[in-house]
Amino acid sequence: MEELRMTSTPAVEQASNPTLGSSKPSLKKALSVPKMGKKSAASPKRKEKKQKKTTPETDSTAAKPKSFRRIRGFITGESRRERRARKAAERAAAGQTGPVPDDEEETVYGVGGVDAESVARSKGDKLLDSDNKTAEITVDTSKKTPSIQVILLLMDGVTRRFELLQLEFDSTKAIVSDLLKQIPHSVTEEALRKQNYKAVCDRNGTELINSTRLNTFCTGSAEILVAVPEGMLPKEVARLSKPILSDEKVIAMLKSSGIDYAPVEPKKGSPSKSNRGIEVPEMKSQKKSSGTNKIWAFAAVALLAVVFQVIHVFLSSPLKPNQVLSPGITLHEAGLLSLLPFKESSSLEMGTQGTMTLYGPSKEIEWQIFGATCPAPSDDGCRNGAVLDDAGDLLIGGKAVTSVHVTGDAPLSPWPFEKAPKLRVVRVRG
């Protein structure tokens, strides 16, 4: 049985790249070994016993990656020097003086400054446990366990930095939360490492449950996932990841790592086939019908009409003061008519996690309100869902919300609220 002893450093030195800023400092305190003289030479038996010893930190339940690879870069359009030179020329032509304004908020399109770094877990490497302590890990290489490869994309909208981590985990132990725990120990960019991440989603913006095993959706080749920072939605980070994952440099580096990756292209709808006339045999109606059956049929139709009318009014009416919108309920501005394929209307969805979302006619997000959920069990009368009180305050999960994140042009009233709640509008880039 061959044993491999691995330890890890708290920080990995960043590869030098002029476009990525200064490199990260290496380990400050080196391990000191006292001089033992001739007596320090240990016999082979003592070495074997020493290698079999493990520290208590090795009992951590979080799965550690077997190896990982980094791809770093930044998103850019034209270079900052070109933008500043162009702006300086425009200001000089217009007779304006003073410093050139900051161009950090300009829209960017391309990807630049991409470099790659491969870090393999080998003998003598060091890993960090959850307490940022150096831990010795004894690995038995005689028992090979199936591994899973995951490509994790991290982005920072302020510094425009991004980093791709190629991680390899044990398929029998790794869960989604292990990806979030590995970020502070594997990322080299300071802005990305200090950023707080709340979840992981796929390229389509679907959030993954943290307790789910990676082998439930990672099959075959490496799966590309995106880390969701706090303050952002999975759909937003998925949209921002498209230009990065479609860049030729990134694709080439992924393929050089043995990953057969191709960007997802939108599927073009196939032309609909014209429906040909289908002859339906006419059913012979029964000639015998009693007056009682007609009365019951009329009563049933009338009852169904009343039921559908009540449902239609409930779905299409705006929220009134003191009316509760329970979790899992979706209101449609067109009511039951929204079920028709040719009818487009806005819809309001109350999520189970305290998030209220308004979708436009084309199913795009117009605005979102983030609230809370009641603790289970709740003894203080807290009720999940949204309710607008008489004072105009909106409560979600028993707590008042103060802001709405707007990405479109849809108003708050007269639909879906009869009276607009008192909320601070936070404009989010679409």
Short mmCIF file of C-alpha atoms in Angstrom, two decimals:
data_model
loop_
_atom_site.label_atom_id
_atom_site.label_comp_id
_atom_site.label_asym_id
_atom_site.label_seq_id
_atom_site.Cartn_x
_atom_site.Cartn_y
_atom_site.Cartn_z
CA MET A 1 0.00 0.00 0.00
CA GLU A 2 1.52 3.32 -1.10
CA GLU A 3 0.75 6.37 1.01
CA LEU A 4 1.05 9.98 -0.14
CA ARG A 5 1.46 12.70 2.47
CA MET A 6 0.20 16.13 1.45
CA THR A 7 0.20 19.50 3.22
CA SER A 8 -0.91 22.84 1.84
CA THR A 9 -0.01 26.55 2.06
CA PRO A 10 -2.50 29.24 3.05
CA ALA A 11 -1.82 31.13 -0.15
CA VAL A 12 -0.65 30.25 -3.63
CA GLU A 13 1.69 32.68 -5.30
CA GLN A 14 0.05 34.43 -8.19
CA ALA A 15 1.49 34.05 -11.67
CA SER A 16 3.12 37.28 -12.87
CA ASN A 17 1.05 39.23 -15.36
CA PRO A 18 1.28 43.01 -15.92
CA THR A 19 -2.44 43.23 -16.64
CA LEU A 20 -3.44 41.57 -13.39
CA GLY A 21 -1.69 43.77 -10.82
CA SER A 22 0.87 42.74 -8.24
CA SER A 23 1.45 39.16 -7.27
CA LYS A 24 0.11 37.76 -3.96
CA PRO A 25 2.49 37.43 -1.01
CA SER A 26 3.71 33.97 -0.22
CA LEU A 27 3.65 32.29 3.18
CA LYS A 28 5.10 34.72 5.76
CA LYS A 29 6.19 32.27 8.45
CA ALA A 30 8.33 29.37 7.30
CA LEU A 31 8.37 26.15 9.25
CA SER A 32 11.61 26.05 11.32
CA VAL A 33 13.32 22.70 11.90
CA PRO A 34 15.73 22.51 14.88
CA LYS A 35 19.20 21.16 14.27
CA MET A 36 19.50 17.63 15.58
CA GLY A 37 23.04 16.80 14.50
CA LYS A 38 23.72 13.18 13.74
CA LYS A 39 20.83 12.06 15.91
CA SER A 40 18.36 13.76 13.57
CA ALA A 41 18.70 11.03 10.99
CA ALA A 42 15.65 8.84 11.40
CA SER A 43 15.51 5.22 10.44
CA PRO A 44 13.20 4.12 7.59
CA LYS A 45 10.83 2.53 10.11
CA ARG A 46 10.52 5.81 12.02
CA LYS A 47 9.79 7.63 8.73
CA GLU A 48 7.00 5.22 7.91
CA LYS A 49 5.45 5.74 11.34
CA LYS A 50 5.80 9.47 10.94
CA GLN A 51 4.01 9.41 7.59
CA LYS A 52 1.05 7.51 9.02
CA LYS A 53 0.40 10.14 11.70
CA THR A 54 -2.37 12.59 10.94
CA THR A 55 -3.58 15.68 12.76
CA PRO A 56 -7.14 16.19 13.96
CA GLU A 57 -7.72 18.65 11.14
CA THR A 58 -7.81 15.77 8.66
CA ASP A 59 -11.17 14.65 10.02
CA SER A 60 -12.94 17.62 8.41
CA THR A 61 -16.09 16.65 6.60
CA ALA A 62 -15.55 19.16 3.77
CA ALA A 63 -14.22 17.52 0.63
CA LYS A 64 -10.85 18.86 -0.54
CA PRO A 65 -10.02 19.03 -4.27
CA LYS A 66 -7.42 16.62 -5.58
CA SER A 67 -6.07 19.18 -8.05
CA PHE A 68 -7.04 22.47 -9.59
CA ARG A 69 -6.10 24.81 -12.41
CA ARG A 70 -6.60 28.56 -12.69
CA ILE A 71 -7.45 30.74 -15.69
CA ARG A 72 -7.46 34.44 -14.89
CA GLY A 73 -8.21 37.61 -16.85
CA PHE A 74 -10.35 40.71 -17.00
CA ILE A 75 -13.31 41.85 -19.07
CA THR A 76 -12.63 44.82 -21.31
CA GLY A 77 -13.76 46.62 -24.44
CA GLU A 78 -11.13 49.00 -25.74
CA SER A 79 -8.13 49.50 -23.47
CA ARG A 80 -8.31 52.07 -20.69
CA ARG A 81 -5.44 54.02 -22.26
CA GLU A 82 -7.29 54.21 -25.57
CA ARG A 83 -10.52 55.30 -23.85
CA ARG A 84 -8.73 58.02 -21.86
CA ALA A 85 -6.83 59.25 -24.93
CA ARG A 86 -10.07 59.38 -26.93
CA LYS A 87 -11.88 61.23 -24.12
CA ALA A 88 -8.99 63.68 -23.69
CA ALA A 89 -9.09 64.48 -27.41
CA GLU A 90 -12.86 64.97 -27.29
CA ARG A 91 -12.63 67.26 -24.25
CA ALA A 92 -9.80 69.26 -25.85
CA ALA A 93 -11.84 69.71 -29.02
CA ALA A 94 -14.82 70.89 -26.93
CA GLY A 95 -12.66 73.32 -24.94
CA GLN A 96 -13.09 71.49 -21.65
CA THR A 97 -10.31 71.38 -19.05
CA GLY A 98 -9.61 69.39 -15.95
CA PRO A 99 -9.00 65.70 -15.34
CA VAL A 100 -10.69 63.11 -17.50
CA PRO A 101 -13.66 61.54 -15.65
CA ASP A 102 -13.38 57.94 -14.46
CA ASP A 103 -14.53 55.47 -17.12
CA GLU A 104 -15.15 52.56 -14.77
CA GLU A 105 -18.89 52.51 -15.55
CA GLU A 106 -18.54 52.10 -19.31
CA THR A 107 -19.98 49.03 -20.95
CA VAL A 108 -17.35 46.46 -21.92
CA TYR A 109 -17.55 43.59 -24.32
CA GLY A 110 -14.35 41.58 -24.72
CA VAL A 111 -12.00 39.55 -22.52
CA GLY A 112 -8.34 40.40 -22.02
CA GLY A 113 -5.31 39.58 -19.92
CA VAL A 114 -6.03 35.86 -19.84
CA ASP A 115 -3.40 33.58 -18.37
CA ALA A 116 -3.44 30.08 -16.92
CA GLU A 117 -1.78 28.41 -13.96
CA SER A 118 -1.90 24.73 -13.12
CA VAL A 119 -1.56 23.59 -9.50
CA ALA A 120 -1.43 19.84 -8.95
CA ARG A 121 -1.78 18.30 -5.51
CA SER A 122 1.41 16.31 -5.09
CA LYS A 123 3.61 15.13 -2.26
CA GLY A 124 4.64 18.05 -0.05
CA ASP A 125 1.75 20.31 -1.07
CA LYS A 126 -0.29 22.02 1.62
CA LEU A 127 -4.03 22.47 1.98
CA LEU A 128 -5.96 24.70 4.33
CA ASP A 129 -8.72 23.51 6.60
CA SER A 130 -11.76 25.57 7.56
CA ASP A 131 -9.81 27.31 10.38
CA ASN A 132 -6.96 28.49 8.06
CA LYS A 133 -4.55 26.11 9.80
CA THR A 134 -1.95 24.00 8.08
CA ALA A 135 -3.10 20.38 8.05
CA GLU A 136 -1.26 17.21 7.18
CA ILE A 137 -3.26 14.77 5.09
CA THR A 138 -2.36 11.14 4.55
CA VAL A 139 -3.68 9.83 1.24
CA ASP A 140 -3.81 6.16 0.44
CA THR A 141 -3.12 5.89 -3.30
CA SER A 142 -3.78 2.16 -3.40
CA LYS A 143 -7.54 2.79 -3.31
CA LYS A 144 -8.57 4.89 -6.29
CA THR A 145 -11.93 6.64 -5.96
CA PRO A 146 -13.83 8.14 -8.91
CA SER A 147 -13.29 11.87 -9.26
CA ILE A 148 -15.38 14.75 -10.58
CA GLN A 149 -14.03 17.76 -12.43
CA VAL A 150 -15.74 21.13 -11.96
CA ILE A 151 -14.91 24.43 -13.65
CA LEU A 152 -15.91 27.26 -11.30
CA LEU A 153 -16.14 30.82 -12.69
CA LEU A 154 -15.78 33.78 -10.31
CA MET A 155 -16.39 37.40 -11.38
CA ASP A 156 -16.11 40.85 -9.82
CA GLY A 157 -18.21 43.54 -11.49
CA VAL A 158 -16.23 46.40 -9.92
CA THR A 159 -12.67 45.47 -10.89
CA ARG A 160 -13.82 43.46 -13.94
CA ARG A 161 -11.60 40.57 -12.87
CA PHE A 162 -12.58 36.98 -13.34
CA GLU A 163 -10.98 33.65 -12.57
CA LEU A 164 -11.73 30.10 -13.67
CA LEU A 165 -10.85 27.33 -11.24
CA GLN A 166 -10.57 23.75 -12.48
CA LEU A 167 -11.23 21.65 -9.37
CA GLU A 168 -11.26 17.89 -8.97
CA PHE A 169 -13.22 16.28 -6.11
CA ASP A 170 -14.02 12.85 -4.76
CA SER A 171 -17.35 11.91 -6.34
CA THR A 172 -18.49 9.99 -3.26
CA LYS A 173 -18.19 12.92 -0.83
CA ALA A 174 -18.22 16.30 -2.61
CA ILE A 175 -21.30 18.53 -2.38
CA VAL A 176 -22.08 21.97 -3.80
CA SER A 177 -21.11 23.81 -0.59
CA ASP A 178 -17.57 22.39 -0.91
CA LEU A 179 -17.09 24.65 -3.94
CA LEU A 180 -17.88 27.75 -1.86
CA LYS A 181 -15.56 26.60 0.95
CA GLN A 182 -12.67 26.14 -1.51
CA ILE A 183 -12.87 29.66 -2.99
CA PRO A 184 -10.84 31.50 -0.28
CA HIS A 185 -8.07 28.88 -0.47
CA SER A 186 -7.75 28.64 -4.27
CA VAL A 187 -8.44 32.12 -5.69
CA THR A 188 -5.43 34.39 -6.23
CA GLU A 189 -7.18 37.65 -7.15
CA GLU A 190 -7.66 39.66 -3.93
CA ALA A 191 -10.95 41.24 -5.08
CA LEU A 192 -12.40 37.82 -5.90
CA ARG A 193 -11.11 36.21 -2.70
CA LYS A 194 -12.55 38.90 -0.38
CA GLN A 195 -15.92 38.84 -2.14
CA ASN A 196 -18.69 36.92 -0.35
CA TYR A 197 -20.45 34.22 -2.36
CA LYS A 198 -23.89 32.96 -1.39
CA ALA A 199 -24.62 30.24 -3.96
CA VAL A 200 -23.56 28.39 -7.12
CA CYS A 201 -25.56 28.26 -10.36
CA ASP A 202 -25.19 26.70 -13.79
CA ARG A 203 -24.67 28.57 -17.07
CA ASN A 204 -28.43 28.99 -17.47
CA GLY A 205 -28.82 30.77 -14.12
CA THR A 206 -30.39 27.85 -12.21
CA GLU A 207 -29.31 27.96 -8.56
CA LEU A 208 -28.00 24.68 -7.10
CA ILE A 209 -28.87 23.50 -3.60
CA ASN A 210 -25.77 23.59 -1.36
CA SER A 211 -26.45 20.15 0.13
CA THR A 212 -26.69 18.44 -3.28
CA ARG A 213 -23.90 16.03 -4.25
CA LEU A 214 -21.87 17.09 -7.26
CA ASN A 215 -22.23 13.69 -8.91
CA THR A 216 -25.98 14.25 -9.35
CA PHE A 217 -25.43 16.74 -12.19
CA CYS A 218 -21.70 16.40 -13.01
CA THR A 219 -21.49 13.43 -15.35
CA GLY A 220 -18.90 12.74 -18.01
CA SER A 221 -16.80 15.79 -18.87
CA ALA A 222 -16.13 18.73 -16.55
CA GLU A 223 -19.19 20.81 -15.63
CA ILE A 224 -18.92 24.61 -15.76
CA LEU A 225 -20.57 26.38 -12.82
CA VAL A 226 -20.69 30.05 -11.76
CA ALA A 227 -20.33 31.42 -8.22
CA VAL A 228 -23.06 33.91 -7.25
CA PRO A 229 -21.79 36.88 -5.16
CA GLU A 230 -23.96 38.50 -2.52
CA GLY A 231 -26.18 41.22 -3.95
CA MET A 232 -26.53 39.56 -7.35
CA LEU A 233 -29.02 37.10 -8.82
CA PRO A 234 -28.17 33.80 -10.53
CA LYS A 235 -29.71 35.07 -13.78
CA GLU A 236 -27.47 38.16 -13.68
CA VAL A 237 -24.21 36.27 -13.17
CA ALA A 238 -25.22 33.77 -15.86
CA ARG A 239 -25.73 36.64 -18.30
CA LEU A 240 -22.37 38.20 -17.36
CA SER A 241 -20.59 34.86 -17.78
CA LYS A 242 -21.59 34.43 -21.43
CA PRO A 243 -18.92 36.76 -22.97
CA ILE A 244 -16.23 35.13 -20.82
CA LEU A 245 -17.15 31.53 -21.61
CA SER A 246 -17.53 32.44 -25.31
CA ASP A 247 -14.08 34.05 -25.60
CA GLU A 248 -11.68 32.19 -27.89
CA LYS A 249 -8.75 32.48 -25.46
CA VAL A 250 -10.72 30.97 -22.62
CA ILE A 251 -12.04 28.16 -24.83
CA ALA A 252 -8.53 27.41 -26.09
CA MET A 253 -7.13 27.20 -22.54
CA LEU A 254 -9.97 24.94 -21.44
CA LYS A 255 -9.33 22.63 -24.37
CA SER A 256 -5.60 22.64 -23.62
CA SER A 257 -6.52 21.31 -20.16
CA GLY A 258 -8.29 18.35 -21.71
CA ILE A 259 -11.80 19.83 -21.42
CA ASP A 260 -13.93 19.45 -24.51
CA TYR A 261 -15.95 22.64 -24.11
CA ALA A 262 -18.06 24.56 -26.60
CA PRO A 263 -20.23 27.60 -25.79
CA VAL A 264 -23.94 27.01 -25.70
CA GLU A 265 -25.58 28.47 -28.77
CA PRO A 266 -29.24 29.46 -28.70
CA LYS A 267 -31.37 26.89 -30.34
CA LYS A 268 -33.13 28.10 -33.43
CA GLY A 269 -36.75 27.18 -33.44
CA SER A 270 -37.68 24.80 -36.21
CA PRO A 271 -40.41 26.02 -38.56
CA SER A 272 -43.76 24.86 -37.35
CA LYS A 273 -45.50 22.38 -39.54
CA SER A 274 -48.86 23.41 -40.87
CA ASN A 275 -51.62 21.42 -39.40
CA ARG A 276 -53.35 19.45 -41.99
CA GLY A 277 -57.06 18.96 -41.76
CA ILE A 278 -57.95 15.84 -39.83
CA GLU A 279 -61.28 14.35 -40.48
CA VAL A 280 -63.05 13.63 -37.24
CA PRO A 281 -65.99 11.30 -37.45
CA GLU A 282 -69.16 12.91 -36.26
CA MET A 283 -70.60 11.39 -33.13
CA LYS A 284 -74.24 10.56 -33.33
CA SER A 285 -75.99 12.38 -30.57
CA GLN A 286 -78.49 10.48 -28.62
CA LYS A 287 -81.99 11.47 -29.44
CA LYS A 288 -83.27 10.62 -26.00
CA SER A 289 -82.68 13.35 -23.47
CA SER A 290 -84.78 14.25 -20.53
CA GLY A 291 -85.50 17.70 -19.18
CA THR A 292 -83.82 16.81 -15.89
CA ASN A 293 -80.49 16.10 -17.56
CA LYS A 294 -80.63 19.45 -19.34
CA ILE A 295 -81.23 21.26 -16.07
CA TRP A 296 -78.30 19.53 -14.37
CA ALA A 297 -76.06 20.28 -17.34
CA PHE A 298 -77.07 23.94 -17.29
CA ALA A 299 -76.43 24.15 -13.55
CA ALA A 300 -72.98 22.56 -13.95
CA VAL A 301 -72.01 25.01 -16.67
CA ALA A 302 -73.21 27.94 -14.61
CA LEU A 303 -71.28 26.72 -11.57
CA LEU A 304 -68.08 26.31 -13.60
CA ALA A 305 -68.55 29.79 -15.04
CA VAL A 306 -68.77 31.24 -11.53
CA VAL A 307 -65.66 29.33 -10.40
CA PHE A 308 -63.63 30.46 -13.42
CA GLN A 309 -64.79 34.03 -12.90
CA VAL A 310 -63.65 34.00 -9.27
CA ILE A 311 -60.24 32.57 -10.24
CA HIS A 312 -59.90 35.09 -13.07
CA VAL A 313 -60.63 38.03 -10.77
CA PHE A 314 -58.22 36.74 -8.12
CA LEU A 315 -55.34 36.29 -10.60
CA SER A 316 -55.84 39.59 -12.43
CA SER A 317 -56.71 41.94 -9.55
CA PRO A 318 -53.90 44.04 -8.04
CA LEU A 319 -52.85 43.54 -4.43
CA LYS A 320 -54.97 45.59 -2.07
CA PRO A 321 -53.95 46.77 1.42
CA ASN A 322 -53.94 43.95 4.00
CA GLN A 323 -54.26 41.31 1.24
CA VAL A 324 -51.73 38.47 1.69
CA LEU A 325 -49.88 36.97 -1.29
CA SER A 326 -48.77 33.52 -0.11
CA PRO A 327 -45.50 31.86 -1.23
CA GLY A 328 -45.79 29.88 -4.45
CA ILE A 329 -48.66 32.01 -5.83
CA THR A 330 -48.32 33.69 -9.25
CA LEU A 331 -50.65 36.47 -10.35
CA HIS A 332 -51.25 37.27 -14.04
CA GLU A 333 -52.36 40.66 -15.26
CA ALA A 334 -54.55 38.99 -17.90
CA GLY A 335 -55.94 36.43 -15.48
CA LEU A 336 -56.99 33.13 -17.03
CA LEU A 337 -56.57 34.64 -20.49
CA SER A 338 -52.81 34.35 -20.01
CA LEU A 339 -53.20 30.60 -20.55
CA LEU A 340 -53.99 31.28 -24.21
CA PRO A 341 -50.87 30.89 -26.40
CA PHE A 342 -51.38 34.18 -28.23
CA LYS A 343 -52.00 36.25 -25.08
CA GLU A 344 -48.97 37.87 -23.44
CA SER A 345 -49.19 39.52 -20.05
CA SER A 346 -47.08 40.44 -17.03
CA SER A 347 -46.96 38.11 -14.03
CA LEU A 348 -46.07 38.52 -10.35
CA GLU A 349 -44.45 35.56 -8.58
CA MET A 350 -44.08 35.22 -4.80
CA GLY A 351 -41.17 32.83 -4.19
CA THR A 352 -40.82 30.46 -1.29
CA GLN A 353 -37.56 32.14 -0.17
CA GLY A 354 -39.08 35.60 0.34
CA THR A 355 -38.38 37.00 -3.14
CA MET A 356 -41.11 38.79 -5.12
CA THR A 357 -40.45 39.00 -8.87
CA LEU A 358 -42.36 40.78 -11.64
CA TYR A 359 -41.93 39.28 -15.12
CA GLY A 360 -42.77 41.19 -18.28
CA PRO A 361 -44.83 39.91 -21.22
CA SER A 362 -41.71 38.29 -22.69
CA LYS A 363 -40.83 36.62 -19.35
CA GLU A 364 -38.01 39.07 -18.66
CA ILE A 365 -37.45 40.31 -15.11
CA GLU A 366 -38.83 43.83 -14.61
CA TRP A 367 -38.11 44.22 -10.89
CA GLN A 368 -37.45 42.17 -7.75
CA ILE A 369 -38.09 42.71 -4.05
CA PHE A 370 -36.02 40.69 -1.59
CA GLY A 371 -37.67 39.93 1.74
CA ALA A 372 -37.41 37.41 4.56
CA THR A 373 -39.04 34.18 5.67
CA CYS A 374 -40.52 33.29 9.04
CA PRO A 375 -38.49 30.95 11.25
CA ALA A 376 -39.95 27.49 11.62
CA PRO A 377 -41.78 27.06 13.90
CA SER A 378 -42.99 30.64 14.41
CA ASP A 379 -44.62 31.58 17.71
CA ASP A 380 -44.82 35.35 17.21
CA GLY A 381 -47.62 35.28 14.64
CA CYS A 382 -45.24 35.67 11.68
CA ARG A 383 -46.77 34.75 8.36
CA ASN A 384 -44.84 33.94 5.21
CA GLY A 385 -45.71 35.85 2.09
CA ALA A 386 -46.20 39.52 1.21
CA VAL A 387 -48.75 41.96 2.60
CA LEU A 388 -49.19 45.73 2.10
CA ASP A 389 -50.42 47.49 5.23
CA ASP A 390 -52.58 50.61 5.40
CA ALA A 391 -49.54 52.86 5.88
CA GLY A 392 -48.06 51.74 2.55
CA ASP A 393 -45.30 49.56 4.02
CA LEU A 394 -44.66 46.21 2.35
CA LEU A 395 -43.98 43.28 4.69
CA ILE A 396 -42.44 40.00 3.48
CA GLY A 397 -42.02 37.21 6.03
CA GLY A 398 -43.14 39.55 8.81
CA LYS A 399 -40.36 42.08 8.12
CA ALA A 400 -40.63 45.38 6.25
CA VAL A 401 -38.69 45.79 3.01
CA THR A 402 -37.33 49.16 1.94
CA SER A 403 -36.06 48.79 -1.64
CA VAL A 404 -36.93 47.33 -5.02
CA HIS A 405 -34.31 46.29 -7.62
CA VAL A 406 -35.56 47.53 -10.99
CA THR A 407 -34.19 46.23 -14.30
CA GLY A 408 -37.07 47.18 -16.61
CA ASP A 409 -39.69 49.90 -17.00
CA ALA A 410 -42.73 48.24 -15.38
CA PRO A 411 -44.32 50.33 -12.61
CA LEU A 412 -45.40 49.17 -9.16
CA SER A 413 -48.96 50.41 -9.57
CA PRO A 414 -51.77 50.25 -10.62
CA TRP A 415 -50.63 46.65 -11.17
CA PRO A 416 -49.51 44.50 -9.39
CA PHE A 417 -50.15 46.88 -6.44
CA GLU A 418 -53.34 48.89 -6.22
CA LYS A 419 -51.40 51.46 -4.17
CA ALA A 420 -47.66 51.79 -4.70
CA PRO A 421 -45.69 50.74 -1.58
CA LYS A 422 -43.09 52.99 0.02
CA LEU A 423 -39.92 51.55 -1.50
CA ARG A 424 -36.57 52.97 -2.54
CA VAL A 425 -35.88 52.24 -6.21
CA VAL A 426 -32.47 50.66 -6.92
CA ARG A 427 -31.72 50.69 -10.63
CA VAL A 428 -29.93 47.50 -11.79
CA ARG A 429 -28.25 47.29 -15.15
CA GLY A 430 -30.16 45.07 -17.56
#
